[in-house]
mmCIF file of C-alpha atoms in Angstrom:
data_model
loop_
_atom_site.group_PDB
_atom_site.id
_atom_site.type_symbol
_atom_site.label_atom_id
_atom_site.label_comp_id
_atom_site.label_asym_id
_atom_site.label_seq_id
_atom_site.Cartn_x
_atom_site.Cartn_y
_atom_site.Cartn_z
ATOM 1 C CA MET A 205 0.000 0.000 0.000
ATOM 2 C CA ARG A 206 1.075 3.537 -0.654
ATOM 3 C CA ILE A 207 -0.337 6.893 0.364
ATOM 4 C CA ARG A 208 -0.513 10.044 -1.708
ATOM 5 C CA PRO A 209 -2.175 13.449 -1.517
ATOM 6 C CA ALA A 210 -5.649 13.499 -3.061
ATOM 7 C CA GLY A 211 -6.559 15.878 -5.866
ATOM 8 C CA LEU A 212 -9.808 17.206 -7.246
ATOM 9 C CA ASP A 213 -9.698 14.470 -9.893
ATOM 10 C CA ASP A 214 -10.166 11.965 -7.035
ATOM 11 C CA MET A 215 -13.546 13.384 -5.985
ATOM 12 C CA ASP A 216 -15.614 10.547 -7.483
ATOM 13 C CA PHE A 217 -13.684 7.984 -5.453
ATOM 14 C CA ILE A 218 -13.779 10.124 -2.301
ATOM 15 C CA GLU A 219 -17.548 10.569 -2.474
ATOM 16 C CA SER A 220 -18.054 6.851 -3.141
ATOM 17 C CA ALA A 221 -15.791 6.008 -0.176
ATOM 18 C CA TYR A 222 -17.848 8.288 2.076
ATOM 19 C CA ASP A 223 -21.062 6.628 0.835
ATOM 20 C CA HIS A 224 -19.564 3.168 1.362
ATOM 21 C CA ALA A 225 -18.452 4.062 4.903
ATOM 22 C CA ARG A 226 -21.881 5.497 5.790
ATOM 23 C CA ALA A 227 -23.573 2.289 4.607
ATOM 24 C CA PHE A 228 -21.036 0.121 6.469
ATOM 25 C CA MET A 229 -21.568 2.082 9.681
ATOM 26 C CA ARG A 230 -25.347 1.774 9.432
ATOM 27 C CA ARG A 231 -25.114 -1.992 8.808
ATOM 28 C CA ASN A 232 -22.873 -2.337 11.853
ATOM 29 C CA GLY A 233 -24.941 -0.467 14.444
ATOM 30 C CA ASN A 234 -23.508 3.018 13.971
ATOM 31 C CA ALA A 235 -26.278 4.902 12.192
ATOM 32 C CA ASP A 236 -25.591 8.295 13.762
ATOM 33 C CA GLN A 237 -21.914 9.109 13.220
ATOM 34 C CA TRP A 238 -22.115 10.310 9.623
ATOM 35 C CA PRO A 239 -25.488 11.760 8.587
ATOM 36 C CA ALA A 240 -26.431 11.865 4.904
ATOM 37 C CA HIS A 241 -24.833 15.289 4.407
ATOM 38 C CA TYR A 242 -21.500 14.608 6.171
ATOM 39 C CA PRO A 243 -18.814 14.342 5.113
ATOM 40 C CA SER A 244 -19.693 16.227 1.971
ATOM 41 C CA ARG A 245 -18.033 17.044 -1.317
ATOM 42 C CA ILE A 246 -17.315 20.491 0.140
ATOM 43 C CA ASP A 247 -15.522 18.937 3.140
ATOM 44 C CA ALA A 248 -13.332 16.891 0.788
ATOM 45 C CA GLN A 249 -12.626 19.859 -1.487
ATOM 46 C CA ASP A 250 -11.619 21.919 1.555
ATOM 47 C CA ASP A 251 -9.331 19.124 2.794
ATOM 48 C CA ILE A 252 -7.740 18.905 -0.666
ATOM 49 C CA ALA A 253 -7.253 22.682 -0.887
ATOM 50 C CA ARG A 254 -5.578 22.665 2.536
ATOM 51 C CA GLY A 255 -3.312 19.735 1.627
ATOM 52 C CA ARG A 256 -4.982 17.537 4.261
ATOM 53 C CA CYS A 257 -6.663 14.879 2.106
ATOM 54 C CA PHE A 258 -4.838 11.615 1.379
ATOM 55 C CA LEU A 259 -5.593 8.377 -0.448
ATOM 56 C CA VAL A 260 -4.422 4.888 0.446
ATOM 57 C CA GLU A 261 -3.831 2.904 -2.755
ATOM 58 C CA ASP A 262 -2.659 -0.456 -3.997
ATOM 59 C CA ASP A 263 -1.924 -1.669 -7.518
ATOM 60 C CA GLU A 264 -5.651 -1.924 -8.254
ATOM 61 C CA GLY A 265 -6.393 1.683 -7.272
ATOM 62 C CA PRO A 266 -7.663 3.643 -4.274
ATOM 63 C CA LEU A 267 -8.613 1.800 -1.091
ATOM 64 C CA ALA A 268 -9.378 4.633 1.322
ATOM 65 C CA VAL A 269 -9.408 8.350 1.967
ATOM 66 C CA PHE A 270 -8.560 10.230 5.155
ATOM 67 C CA ALA A 271 -7.848 13.750 6.360
ATOM 68 C CA PHE A 272 -4.618 14.484 8.238
ATOM 69 C CA GLY A 273 -3.318 17.849 9.341
ATOM 70 C CA PRO A 274 -1.880 19.909 12.162
ATOM 71 C CA GLY A 275 -3.859 20.920 15.232
ATOM 72 C CA PRO A 276 -5.028 22.584 17.232
ATOM 73 C CA GLU A 277 -8.555 21.296 16.768
ATOM 74 C CA SER A 278 -11.168 23.536 18.411
ATOM 75 C CA ASP A 279 -13.339 20.542 19.364
ATOM 76 C CA TYR A 280 -10.407 19.135 21.342
ATOM 77 C CA ALA A 281 -9.951 22.210 23.567
ATOM 78 C CA SER A 282 -12.341 20.746 26.141
ATOM 79 C CA ILE A 283 -12.390 17.057 27.039
ATOM 80 C CA ASP A 284 -14.270 15.077 29.649
ATOM 81 C CA GLY A 285 -11.155 13.158 30.580
ATOM 82 C CA ALA A 286 -7.557 14.106 29.856
ATOM 83 C CA TRP A 287 -5.230 14.091 26.892
ATOM 84 C CA ARG A 288 -2.018 12.235 27.642
ATOM 85 C CA ALA A 289 0.157 15.079 26.346
ATOM 86 C CA GLU A 290 -0.270 18.783 25.709
ATOM 87 C CA THR A 291 2.354 18.981 22.974
ATOM 88 C CA PRO A 292 1.644 20.106 19.398
ATOM 89 C CA TYR A 293 -0.325 17.427 17.585
ATOM 90 C CA HIS A 294 -1.847 16.416 14.267
ATOM 91 C CA VAL A 295 -5.412 15.183 13.773
ATOM 92 C CA ILE A 296 -6.856 12.341 11.729
ATOM 93 C CA HIS A 297 -10.426 12.650 10.465
ATOM 94 C CA ARG A 298 -12.865 11.089 7.986
ATOM 95 C CA LEU A 299 -11.138 7.752 7.354
ATOM 96 C CA ALA A 300 -13.285 5.851 4.865
ATOM 97 C CA SER A 301 -12.215 2.651 3.129
ATOM 98 C CA VAL A 302 -13.914 0.682 0.379
ATOM 99 C CA ARG A 303 -11.836 -2.517 0.405
ATOM 100 C CA GLY A 304 -8.714 -4.117 1.724
ATOM 101 C CA THR A 305 -7.356 -5.034 5.120
ATOM 102 C CA GLY A 306 -4.803 -3.088 7.094
ATOM 103 C CA VAL A 307 -5.906 0.189 5.525
ATOM 104 C CA ALA A 308 -6.426 2.016 8.833
ATOM 105 C CA ARG A 309 -3.067 0.765 10.112
ATOM 106 C CA ALA A 310 -1.366 2.050 6.945
ATOM 107 C CA ALA A 311 -3.014 5.459 7.360
ATOM 108 C CA PHE A 312 -2.068 5.640 11.052
ATOM 109 C CA ALA A 313 1.535 4.622 10.294
ATOM 110 C CA PHE A 314 1.755 7.321 7.615
ATOM 111 C CA CYS A 315 0.551 9.903 10.131
ATOM 112 C CA ALA A 316 2.813 8.623 12.928
ATOM 113 C CA GLU A 317 5.845 8.979 10.643
ATOM 114 C CA ARG A 318 4.994 12.665 10.282
ATOM 115 C CA SER A 319 3.968 13.600 13.823
ATOM 116 C CA PRO A 320 4.975 12.341 17.270
ATOM 117 C CA HIS A 321 1.532 13.201 18.684
ATOM 118 C CA LEU A 322 -1.773 12.294 17.020
ATOM 119 C CA ARG A 323 -5.372 12.850 18.076
ATOM 120 C CA CYS A 324 -8.533 11.342 16.666
ATOM 121 C CA ASP A 325 -12.164 10.930 17.654
ATOM 122 C CA THR A 326 -14.918 8.524 16.724
ATOM 123 C CA HIS A 327 -18.465 7.629 17.662
ATOM 124 C CA ALA A 328 -18.884 5.265 20.623
ATOM 125 C CA ASP A 329 -20.720 2.861 18.293
ATOM 126 C CA ASN A 330 -17.889 2.768 15.734
ATOM 127 C CA VAL A 331 -16.398 -0.435 17.110
ATOM 128 C CA PRO A 332 -14.268 -1.236 14.025
ATOM 129 C CA MET A 333 -12.553 2.175 14.209
ATOM 130 C CA ARG A 334 -12.104 1.961 17.964
ATOM 131 C CA ARG A 335 -10.457 -1.448 17.548
ATOM 132 C CA ALA A 336 -8.212 -0.157 14.765
ATOM 133 C CA LEU A 337 -7.142 2.839 16.852
ATOM 134 C CA GLU A 338 -6.399 0.751 19.924
ATOM 135 C CA SER A 339 -4.625 -1.938 17.887
ATOM 136 C CA PHE A 340 -2.252 0.693 16.524
ATOM 137 C CA GLY A 341 -1.535 2.051 20.001
ATOM 138 C CA PHE A 342 -3.964 4.942 20.368
ATOM 139 C CA GLN A 343 -5.230 5.308 23.927
ATOM 140 C CA PRO A 344 -8.763 6.370 24.908
ATOM 141 C CA CYS A 345 -8.637 9.730 26.676
ATOM 142 C CA GLY A 346 -12.271 10.663 27.308
ATOM 143 C CA THR A 347 -15.099 12.331 25.449
ATOM 144 C CA VAL A 348 -15.101 15.475 23.307
ATOM 145 C CA MET A 349 -18.101 17.310 21.901
ATOM 146 C CA VAL A 350 -17.872 17.755 18.131
ATOM 147 C CA CYS A 351 -19.565 20.926 16.886
ATOM 148 C CA GLY A 352 -20.555 21.537 20.501
ATOM 149 C CA ARG A 353 -23.238 18.853 20.548
ATOM 150 C CA PHE A 354 -22.079 15.440 19.289
ATOM 151 C CA PRO A 355 -20.203 13.308 21.847
ATOM 152 C CA ARG A 356 -17.232 11.433 20.450
ATOM 153 C CA GLU A 357 -14.701 9.101 21.994
ATOM 154 C CA ALA A 358 -11.320 10.851 21.999
ATOM 155 C CA TYR A 359 -8.043 9.043 21.392
ATOM 156 C CA ASP A 360 -4.429 10.047 21.221
ATOM 157 C CA TRP A 361 -1.174 8.423 20.210
ATOM 158 C CA VAL A 362 2.130 9.682 21.569
ATOM 159 C CA ALA A 363 5.424 8.386 20.185
ATOM 160 C CA ALA A 364 7.471 6.474 22.733
#
């Protein structure tokens, strides 16, 4: 697997990956994390414009999309719990895969090579993502409120 920055010519794949992830979440008991309008084409275009949108690929084509960029993240300013470190960090958002195994691990490894401190959040019902985060070494830190009203499980990873 390899990872590269996404471009506007990748929008069809990105939107299909978001749709695939929404359907997967609903089938697996997580109907509330991504409503029909989120993430949107506009979110992806903004991530691309800011250099924060990446694709995981293999020889057959794209496998996944994710956003990765520097903090601070306003939603992470207040946590019911405690972050393990208060050093500068990068955030991972909107990881959506359409096929393959080890895709999340590849994305996390890519991010960990570029930042010694990572933060991420996910819905309590997103068991596959929570397992992937914890398998990589992310630690649960508490709960953050996304957009001031949506509780999310907060995780961080700090290089040893």
